[in-house]
Amino acid sequence: LPMRKKESENDYRYFPDPDLPPIVLTADYLNEIQQEQNTLPIDVYLELRDKYQLSHADAELLTENKTFATYFTEAASLSVNQKDLSELLIQKIIPYIRTENLTLESLGDMNDIIIFVTFINNGRISKSMAYQHVFPEWILDISQNPEEIAFSKELLQSTNQDFLDPIIYEVINNHPDKASEYRKGRKGLLGFFMGKVMQKSGGKADPKVLQEKVVKALS
């Protein structure tokens, strides 16, 4: 048997407290409180993925460390190429600082990172050449001008690409069989000729200009 009946308000002697005013929670107030809350990792991940169009893997990696995500979003706000920025951070800089037990802040000014991203977008050097030959020296002191490093190593592509013409014809003449196959429809051989010319030019050829010149020479 039940020990007692369920009481009503009167049984508990409930009564209103005159010292407690009604509390009205407006939408603006609730929104203000929400904005004051700490951002959750899932919110950071979604912003990186949706706003900055990063891949799942890249957004997840940056979200692992709040500093990485904050650094990326601040740098991206400076109108830099976001894809190249994320690639530079994720593939080159973050592995480097982890190996050397450093922090992003210890590298130096964020603007120097922006300068490097701009450098690999100016068309004077291929990204692979910049990463392979310029980055290892630049990362030791990011205040260095990456273009000056590339210039000292004679890696910058000339604005005048006419120097490629004799190299292209030399490569074609050295491989007449492949040139004949290309003209018969094996268009995949274009990469072969471009690779040979790029090798002979020391990586100084502008890939877009080189492709146009090789196609014209083989036609």
PDB file of C-alpha atoms in Angstrom:
ATOM      1  CA  LEU A   1       0.000   0.000   0.000  1.00  0.00           C
ATOM      2  CA  PRO A   2       1.241   3.510  -0.724  1.00  0.00           C
ATOM      3  CA  MET A   3       2.545   5.298   2.339  1.00  0.00           C
ATOM      4  CA  ARG A   4       0.882   8.538   1.417  1.00  0.00           C
ATOM      5  CA  LYS A   5      -1.118  10.237  -1.236  1.00  0.00           C
ATOM      6  CA  LYS A   6       0.523  12.573  -3.749  1.00  0.00           C
ATOM      7  CA  GLU A   7       0.182  16.026  -2.288  1.00  0.00           C
ATOM      8  CA  SER A   8      -1.039  19.076  -4.133  1.00  0.00           C
ATOM      9  CA  GLU A   9       0.460  22.562  -4.000  1.00  0.00           C
ATOM     10  CA  ASN A  10      -1.661  23.360  -0.997  1.00  0.00           C
ATOM     11  CA  ASP A  11      -0.316  20.356   0.847  1.00  0.00           C
ATOM     12  CA  TYR A  12       3.228  21.624   0.332  1.00  0.00           C
ATOM     13  CA  ARG A  13       2.132  25.116   1.311  1.00  0.00           C
ATOM     14  CA  TYR A  14       3.554  26.633  -1.904  1.00  0.00           C
ATOM     15  CA  PHE A  15       3.170  30.375  -2.168  1.00  0.00           C
ATOM     16  CA  PRO A  16       4.656  33.046  -4.465  1.00  0.00           C
ATOM     17  CA  ASP A  17       7.731  34.914  -3.226  1.00  0.00           C
ATOM     18  CA  PRO A  18       7.145  38.656  -3.593  1.00  0.00           C
ATOM     19  CA  ASP A  19      10.898  39.331  -3.592  1.00  0.00           C
ATOM     20  CA  LEU A  20      11.527  37.359  -6.826  1.00  0.00           C
ATOM     21  CA  PRO A  21      10.589  39.388  -9.904  1.00  0.00           C
ATOM     22  CA  PRO A  22       9.548  37.693 -13.170  1.00  0.00           C
ATOM     23  CA  ILE A  23      12.565  36.785 -15.325  1.00  0.00           C
ATOM     24  CA  VAL A  24      12.188  37.541 -19.026  1.00  0.00           C
ATOM     25  CA  LEU A  25      14.839  35.950 -21.280  1.00  0.00           C
ATOM     26  CA  THR A  26      14.849  37.764 -24.607  1.00  0.00           C
ATOM     27  CA  ALA A  27      16.251  36.282 -27.812  1.00  0.00           C
ATOM     28  CA  ASP A  28      18.985  38.946 -27.846  1.00  0.00           C
ATOM     29  CA  TYR A  29      20.028  38.063 -24.314  1.00  0.00           C
ATOM     30  CA  LEU A  30      20.178  34.347 -25.071  1.00  0.00           C
ATOM     31  CA  ASN A  31      22.197  35.045 -28.214  1.00  0.00           C
ATOM     32  CA  GLU A  32      24.632  37.193 -26.214  1.00  0.00           C
ATOM     33  CA  ILE A  33      25.124  34.394 -23.673  1.00  0.00           C
ATOM     34  CA  GLN A  34      25.691  31.894 -26.471  1.00  0.00           C
ATOM     35  CA  GLN A  35      28.357  34.107 -28.038  1.00  0.00           C
ATOM     36  CA  GLU A  36      30.194  34.317 -24.724  1.00  0.00           C
ATOM     37  CA  GLN A  37      30.507  30.543 -24.498  1.00  0.00           C
ATOM     38  CA  ASN A  38      33.753  28.867 -25.528  1.00  0.00           C
ATOM     39  CA  THR A  39      33.752  27.606 -29.117  1.00  0.00           C
ATOM     40  CA  LEU A  40      33.487  23.839 -29.294  1.00  0.00           C
ATOM     41  CA  PRO A  41      35.891  21.812 -31.472  1.00  0.00           C
ATOM     42  CA  ILE A  42      33.006  20.659 -33.662  1.00  0.00           C
ATOM     43  CA  ASP A  43      32.146  24.304 -34.398  1.00  0.00           C
ATOM     44  CA  VAL A  44      35.761  25.007 -35.383  1.00  0.00           C
ATOM     45  CA  TYR A  45      35.828  21.905 -37.585  1.00  0.00           C
ATOM     46  CA  LEU A  46      32.611  22.882 -39.368  1.00  0.00           C
ATOM     47  CA  GLU A  47      33.889  26.409 -39.979  1.00  0.00           C
ATOM     48  CA  LEU A  48      37.139  25.118 -41.481  1.00  0.00           C
ATOM     49  CA  ARG A  49      35.313  22.617 -43.646  1.00  0.00           C
ATOM     50  CA  ASP A  50      32.390  24.759 -44.782  1.00  0.00           C
ATOM     51  CA  LYS A  51      33.690  28.335 -44.799  1.00  0.00           C
ATOM     52  CA  TYR A  52      37.243  27.636 -45.915  1.00  0.00           C
ATOM     53  CA  GLN A  53      36.447  24.540 -48.007  1.00  0.00           C
ATOM     54  CA  LEU A  54      39.121  22.389 -46.362  1.00  0.00           C
ATOM     55  CA  SER A  55      39.003  18.620 -46.704  1.00  0.00           C
ATOM     56  CA  HIS A  56      37.773  16.511 -43.805  1.00  0.00           C
ATOM     57  CA  ALA A  57      41.328  15.382 -43.002  1.00  0.00           C
ATOM     58  CA  ASP A  58      42.798  18.906 -43.105  1.00  0.00           C
ATOM     59  CA  ALA A  59      39.996  20.425 -41.031  1.00  0.00           C
ATOM     60  CA  GLU A  60      40.304  17.608 -38.504  1.00  0.00           C
ATOM     61  CA  LEU A  61      44.072  18.047 -38.192  1.00  0.00           C
ATOM     62  CA  LEU A  62      43.802  21.791 -37.582  1.00  0.00           C
ATOM     63  CA  THR A  63      41.009  21.230 -35.067  1.00  0.00           C
ATOM     64  CA  GLU A  64      43.240  18.943 -32.993  1.00  0.00           C
ATOM     65  CA  ASN A  65      45.131  21.997 -31.791  1.00  0.00           C
ATOM     66  CA  LYS A  66      43.275  25.231 -31.077  1.00  0.00           C
ATOM     67  CA  THR A  67      46.412  27.233 -31.884  1.00  0.00           C
ATOM     68  CA  PHE A  68      46.638  25.705 -35.363  1.00  0.00           C
ATOM     69  CA  ALA A  69      43.008  26.498 -36.157  1.00  0.00           C
ATOM     70  CA  THR A  70      43.226  30.046 -34.806  1.00  0.00           C
ATOM     71  CA  TYR A  71      46.463  30.681 -36.688  1.00  0.00           C
ATOM     72  CA  PHE A  72      44.944  29.454 -39.944  1.00  0.00           C
ATOM     73  CA  THR A  73      41.753  31.506 -39.669  1.00  0.00           C
ATOM     74  CA  GLU A  74      43.678  34.668 -38.774  1.00  0.00           C
ATOM     75  CA  ALA A  75      46.078  34.192 -41.687  1.00  0.00           C
ATOM     76  CA  ALA A  76      43.250  33.305 -44.073  1.00  0.00           C
ATOM     77  CA  SER A  77      41.508  36.571 -43.175  1.00  0.00           C
ATOM     78  CA  LEU A  78      44.438  38.435 -44.743  1.00  0.00           C
ATOM     79  CA  SER A  79      43.193  37.557 -48.244  1.00  0.00           C
ATOM     80  CA  VAL A  80      45.822  34.915 -48.889  1.00  0.00           C
ATOM     81  CA  ASN A  81      45.210  31.830 -51.047  1.00  0.00           C
ATOM     82  CA  GLN A  82      43.499  29.609 -48.471  1.00  0.00           C
ATOM     83  CA  LYS A  83      44.233  26.324 -50.237  1.00  0.00           C
ATOM     84  CA  ASP A  84      47.954  27.052 -50.469  1.00  0.00           C
ATOM     85  CA  LEU A  85      47.972  28.371 -46.899  1.00  0.00           C
ATOM     86  CA  SER A  86      46.439  25.183 -45.500  1.00  0.00           C
ATOM     87  CA  GLU A  87      48.799  23.064 -47.604  1.00  0.00           C
ATOM     88  CA  LEU A  88      51.848  24.994 -46.389  1.00  0.00           C
ATOM     89  CA  LEU A  89      50.786  24.725 -42.750  1.00  0.00           C
ATOM     90  CA  ILE A  90      49.680  21.098 -42.812  1.00  0.00           C
ATOM     91  CA  GLN A  91      52.262  19.544 -45.114  1.00  0.00           C
ATOM     92  CA  LYS A  92      55.342  21.585 -44.267  1.00  0.00           C
ATOM     93  CA  ILE A  93      55.209  23.908 -41.251  1.00  0.00           C
ATOM     94  CA  ILE A  94      53.301  21.812 -38.697  1.00  0.00           C
ATOM     95  CA  PRO A  95      55.436  18.675 -39.300  1.00  0.00           C
ATOM     96  CA  TYR A  96      58.540  20.862 -38.962  1.00  0.00           C
ATOM     97  CA  ILE A  97      57.564  22.471 -35.648  1.00  0.00           C
ATOM     98  CA  ARG A  98      56.501  19.108 -34.229  1.00  0.00           C
ATOM     99  CA  THR A  99      59.852  17.573 -35.149  1.00  0.00           C
ATOM    100  CA  GLU A 100      61.762  20.522 -33.692  1.00  0.00           C
ATOM    101  CA  ASN A 101      59.484  20.922 -30.632  1.00  0.00           C
ATOM    102  CA  LEU A 102      58.614  24.486 -31.604  1.00  0.00           C
ATOM    103  CA  THR A 103      55.404  26.496 -31.721  1.00  0.00           C
ATOM    104  CA  LEU A 104      53.886  28.474 -34.559  1.00  0.00           C
ATOM    105  CA  GLU A 105      54.400  31.671 -32.605  1.00  0.00           C
ATOM    106  CA  SER A 106      58.091  30.933 -32.109  1.00  0.00           C
ATOM    107  CA  LEU A 107      58.675  30.905 -35.866  1.00  0.00           C
ATOM    108  CA  GLY A 108      58.088  34.641 -36.143  1.00  0.00           C
ATOM    109  CA  ASP A 109      55.644  37.081 -37.711  1.00  0.00           C
ATOM    110  CA  MET A 110      52.526  35.641 -39.357  1.00  0.00           C
ATOM    111  CA  ASN A 111      53.002  38.101 -42.224  1.00  0.00           C
ATOM    112  CA  ASP A 112      56.157  36.202 -43.180  1.00  0.00           C
ATOM    113  CA  ILE A 113      54.028  33.083 -43.674  1.00  0.00           C
ATOM    114  CA  ILE A 114      51.726  35.131 -45.902  1.00  0.00           C
ATOM    115  CA  ILE A 115      54.725  36.318 -47.915  1.00  0.00           C
ATOM    116  CA  PHE A 116      55.762  32.715 -48.591  1.00  0.00           C
ATOM    117  CA  VAL A 117      52.247  31.777 -49.746  1.00  0.00           C
ATOM    118  CA  THR A 118      52.223  34.816 -52.041  1.00  0.00           C
ATOM    119  CA  PHE A 119      55.674  33.828 -53.289  1.00  0.00           C
ATOM    120  CA  ILE A 120      54.518  30.400 -54.486  1.00  0.00           C
ATOM    121  CA  ASN A 121      51.574  32.052 -56.231  1.00  0.00           C
ATOM    122  CA  ASN A 122      53.468  34.684 -58.210  1.00  0.00           C
ATOM    123  CA  GLY A 123      54.316  32.370 -61.104  1.00  0.00           C
ATOM    124  CA  ARG A 124      58.086  32.795 -60.751  1.00  0.00           C
ATOM    125  CA  ILE A 125      58.676  29.316 -59.334  1.00  0.00           C
ATOM    126  CA  SER A 126      56.807  26.024 -59.241  1.00  0.00           C
ATOM    127  CA  LYS A 127      55.357  24.964 -55.914  1.00  0.00           C
ATOM    128  CA  SER A 128      57.364  21.743 -55.893  1.00  0.00           C
ATOM    129  CA  MET A 129      60.622  23.653 -56.451  1.00  0.00           C
ATOM    130  CA  ALA A 130      59.702  26.148 -53.728  1.00  0.00           C
ATOM    131  CA  TYR A 131      58.957  23.391 -51.225  1.00  0.00           C
ATOM    132  CA  GLN A 132      61.990  21.317 -52.154  1.00  0.00           C
ATOM    133  CA  HIS A 133      64.696  23.967 -52.465  1.00  0.00           C
ATOM    134  CA  VAL A 134      63.490  27.192 -50.797  1.00  0.00           C
ATOM    135  CA  PHE A 135      61.410  26.053 -47.811  1.00  0.00           C
ATOM    136  CA  PRO A 136      64.218  24.181 -45.941  1.00  0.00           C
ATOM    137  CA  GLU A 137      66.350  27.338 -45.800  1.00  0.00           C
ATOM    138  CA  TRP A 138      63.484  29.787 -45.311  1.00  0.00           C
ATOM    139  CA  ILE A 139      61.917  27.938 -42.358  1.00  0.00           C
ATOM    140  CA  LEU A 140      65.113  28.416 -40.329  1.00  0.00           C
ATOM    141  CA  ASP A 141      64.406  32.157 -40.340  1.00  0.00           C
ATOM    142  CA  ILE A 142      61.071  33.055 -41.891  1.00  0.00           C
ATOM    143  CA  SER A 143      61.916  36.757 -41.933  1.00  0.00           C
ATOM    144  CA  GLN A 144      64.053  35.966 -44.984  1.00  0.00           C
ATOM    145  CA  ASN A 145      62.608  36.870 -48.362  1.00  0.00           C
ATOM    146  CA  PRO A 146      61.858  33.532 -50.081  1.00  0.00           C
ATOM    147  CA  GLU A 147      62.226  35.123 -53.509  1.00  0.00           C
ATOM    148  CA  GLU A 148      65.774  36.204 -52.663  1.00  0.00           C
ATOM    149  CA  ILE A 149      66.582  32.642 -51.600  1.00  0.00           C
ATOM    150  CA  ALA A 150      65.196  31.344 -54.893  1.00  0.00           C
ATOM    151  CA  PHE A 151      67.155  33.976 -56.818  1.00  0.00           C
ATOM    152  CA  SER A 152      70.402  33.026 -55.083  1.00  0.00           C
ATOM    153  CA  LYS A 153      69.795  29.414 -56.084  1.00  0.00           C
ATOM    154  CA  GLU A 154      68.919  30.458 -59.670  1.00  0.00           C
ATOM    155  CA  LEU A 155      65.478  28.896 -59.358  1.00  0.00           C
ATOM    156  CA  LEU A 156      63.278  31.764 -60.514  1.00  0.00           C
ATOM    157  CA  GLN A 157      61.480  31.331 -63.792  1.00  0.00           C
ATOM    158  CA  SER A 158      62.321  33.969 -66.354  1.00  0.00           C
ATOM    159  CA  THR A 159      59.498  36.236 -67.455  1.00  0.00           C
ATOM    160  CA  ASN A 160      60.799  35.729 -70.990  1.00  0.00           C
ATOM    161  CA  GLN A 161      60.315  32.051 -71.777  1.00  0.00           C
ATOM    162  CA  ASP A 162      61.819  32.174 -75.269  1.00  0.00           C
ATOM    163  CA  PHE A 163      64.922  30.435 -73.921  1.00  0.00           C
ATOM    164  CA  LEU A 164      62.799  27.270 -73.899  1.00  0.00           C
ATOM    165  CA  ASP A 165      62.471  27.078 -77.692  1.00  0.00           C
ATOM    166  CA  PRO A 166      65.907  25.587 -78.474  1.00  0.00           C
ATOM    167  CA  ILE A 167      65.589  23.192 -75.525  1.00  0.00           C
ATOM    168  CA  ILE A 168      62.202  21.994 -76.762  1.00  0.00           C
ATOM    169  CA  TYR A 169      63.457  21.347 -80.280  1.00  0.00           C
ATOM    170  CA  GLU A 170      66.541  19.594 -78.919  1.00  0.00           C
ATOM    171  CA  VAL A 171      64.376  17.242 -76.843  1.00  0.00           C
ATOM    172  CA  ILE A 172      62.065  16.533 -79.784  1.00  0.00           C
ATOM    173  CA  ASN A 173      64.993  15.844 -82.110  1.00  0.00           C
ATOM    174  CA  ASN A 174      66.515  13.493 -79.535  1.00  0.00           C
ATOM    175  CA  HIS A 175      63.302  11.449 -79.359  1.00  0.00           C
ATOM    176  CA  PRO A 176      61.944  11.241 -82.936  1.00  0.00           C
ATOM    177  CA  ASP A 177      60.091   7.964 -82.312  1.00  0.00           C
ATOM    178  CA  LYS A 178      58.106   9.399 -79.416  1.00  0.00           C
ATOM    179  CA  ALA A 179      57.445  12.595 -81.372  1.00  0.00           C
ATOM    180  CA  SER A 180      56.045  10.460 -84.198  1.00  0.00           C
ATOM    181  CA  GLU A 181      53.860   8.501 -81.763  1.00  0.00           C
ATOM    182  CA  TYR A 182      52.550  11.741 -80.262  1.00  0.00           C
ATOM    183  CA  ARG A 183      51.595  13.040 -83.697  1.00  0.00           C
ATOM    184  CA  LYS A 184      49.768   9.773 -84.378  1.00  0.00           C
ATOM    185  CA  GLY A 185      47.547  10.298 -81.361  1.00  0.00           C
ATOM    186  CA  ARG A 186      49.465   9.298 -78.215  1.00  0.00           C
ATOM    187  CA  LYS A 187      48.791  12.620 -76.513  1.00  0.00           C
ATOM    188  CA  GLY A 188      49.871  11.205 -73.160  1.00  0.00           C
ATOM    189  CA  LEU A 189      53.465  11.609 -74.338  1.00  0.00           C
ATOM    190  CA  LEU A 190      53.104  15.357 -73.843  1.00  0.00           C
ATOM    191  CA  GLY A 191      54.082  14.856 -70.203  1.00  0.00           C
ATOM    192  CA  PHE A 192      57.228  13.023 -71.296  1.00  0.00           C
ATOM    193  CA  PHE A 193      58.417  15.945 -73.414  1.00  0.00           C
ATOM    194  CA  MET A 194      57.478  18.518 -70.781  1.00  0.00           C
ATOM    195  CA  GLY A 195      59.387  16.571 -68.143  1.00  0.00           C
ATOM    196  CA  LYS A 196      62.512  16.399 -70.303  1.00  0.00           C
ATOM    197  CA  VAL A 197      62.404  20.121 -71.057  1.00  0.00           C
ATOM    198  CA  MET A 198      61.740  21.013 -67.416  1.00  0.00           C
ATOM    199  CA  GLN A 199      64.728  18.900 -66.415  1.00  0.00           C
ATOM    200  CA  LYS A 200      67.033  20.565 -68.940  1.00  0.00           C
ATOM    201  CA  SER A 201      65.798  24.029 -67.984  1.00  0.00           C
ATOM    202  CA  GLY A 202      66.616  23.412 -64.330  1.00  0.00           C
ATOM    203  CA  GLY A 203      62.983  23.840 -63.348  1.00  0.00           C
ATOM    204  CA  LYS A 204      62.863  27.432 -64.611  1.00  0.00           C
ATOM    205  CA  ALA A 205      60.119  26.835 -67.153  1.00  0.00           C
ATOM    206  CA  ASP A 206      56.630  28.155 -66.534  1.00  0.00           C
ATOM    207  CA  PRO A 207      54.520  24.949 -66.846  1.00  0.00           C
ATOM    208  CA  LYS A 208      51.652  26.706 -68.620  1.00  0.00           C
ATOM    209  CA  VAL A 209      53.903  28.423 -71.163  1.00  0.00           C
ATOM    210  CA  LEU A 210      55.948  25.259 -71.572  1.00  0.00           C
ATOM    211  CA  GLN A 211      52.885  23.187 -72.409  1.00  0.00           C
ATOM    212  CA  GLU A 212      51.771  25.667 -75.056  1.00  0.00           C
ATOM    213  CA  LYS A 213      55.230  25.720 -76.631  1.00  0.00           C
ATOM    214  CA  VAL A 214      55.647  21.926 -76.642  1.00  0.00           C
ATOM    215  CA  VAL A 215      52.202  21.368 -78.171  1.00  0.00           C
ATOM    216  CA  LYS A 216      52.983  23.925 -80.869  1.00  0.00           C
ATOM    217  CA  ALA A 217      56.402  22.379 -81.588  1.00  0.00           C
ATOM    218  CA  LEU A 218      54.906  18.890 -81.895  1.00  0.00           C
ATOM    219  CA  SER A 219      52.038  19.942 -84.145  1.00  0.00           C
TER     220      SER A 219
END
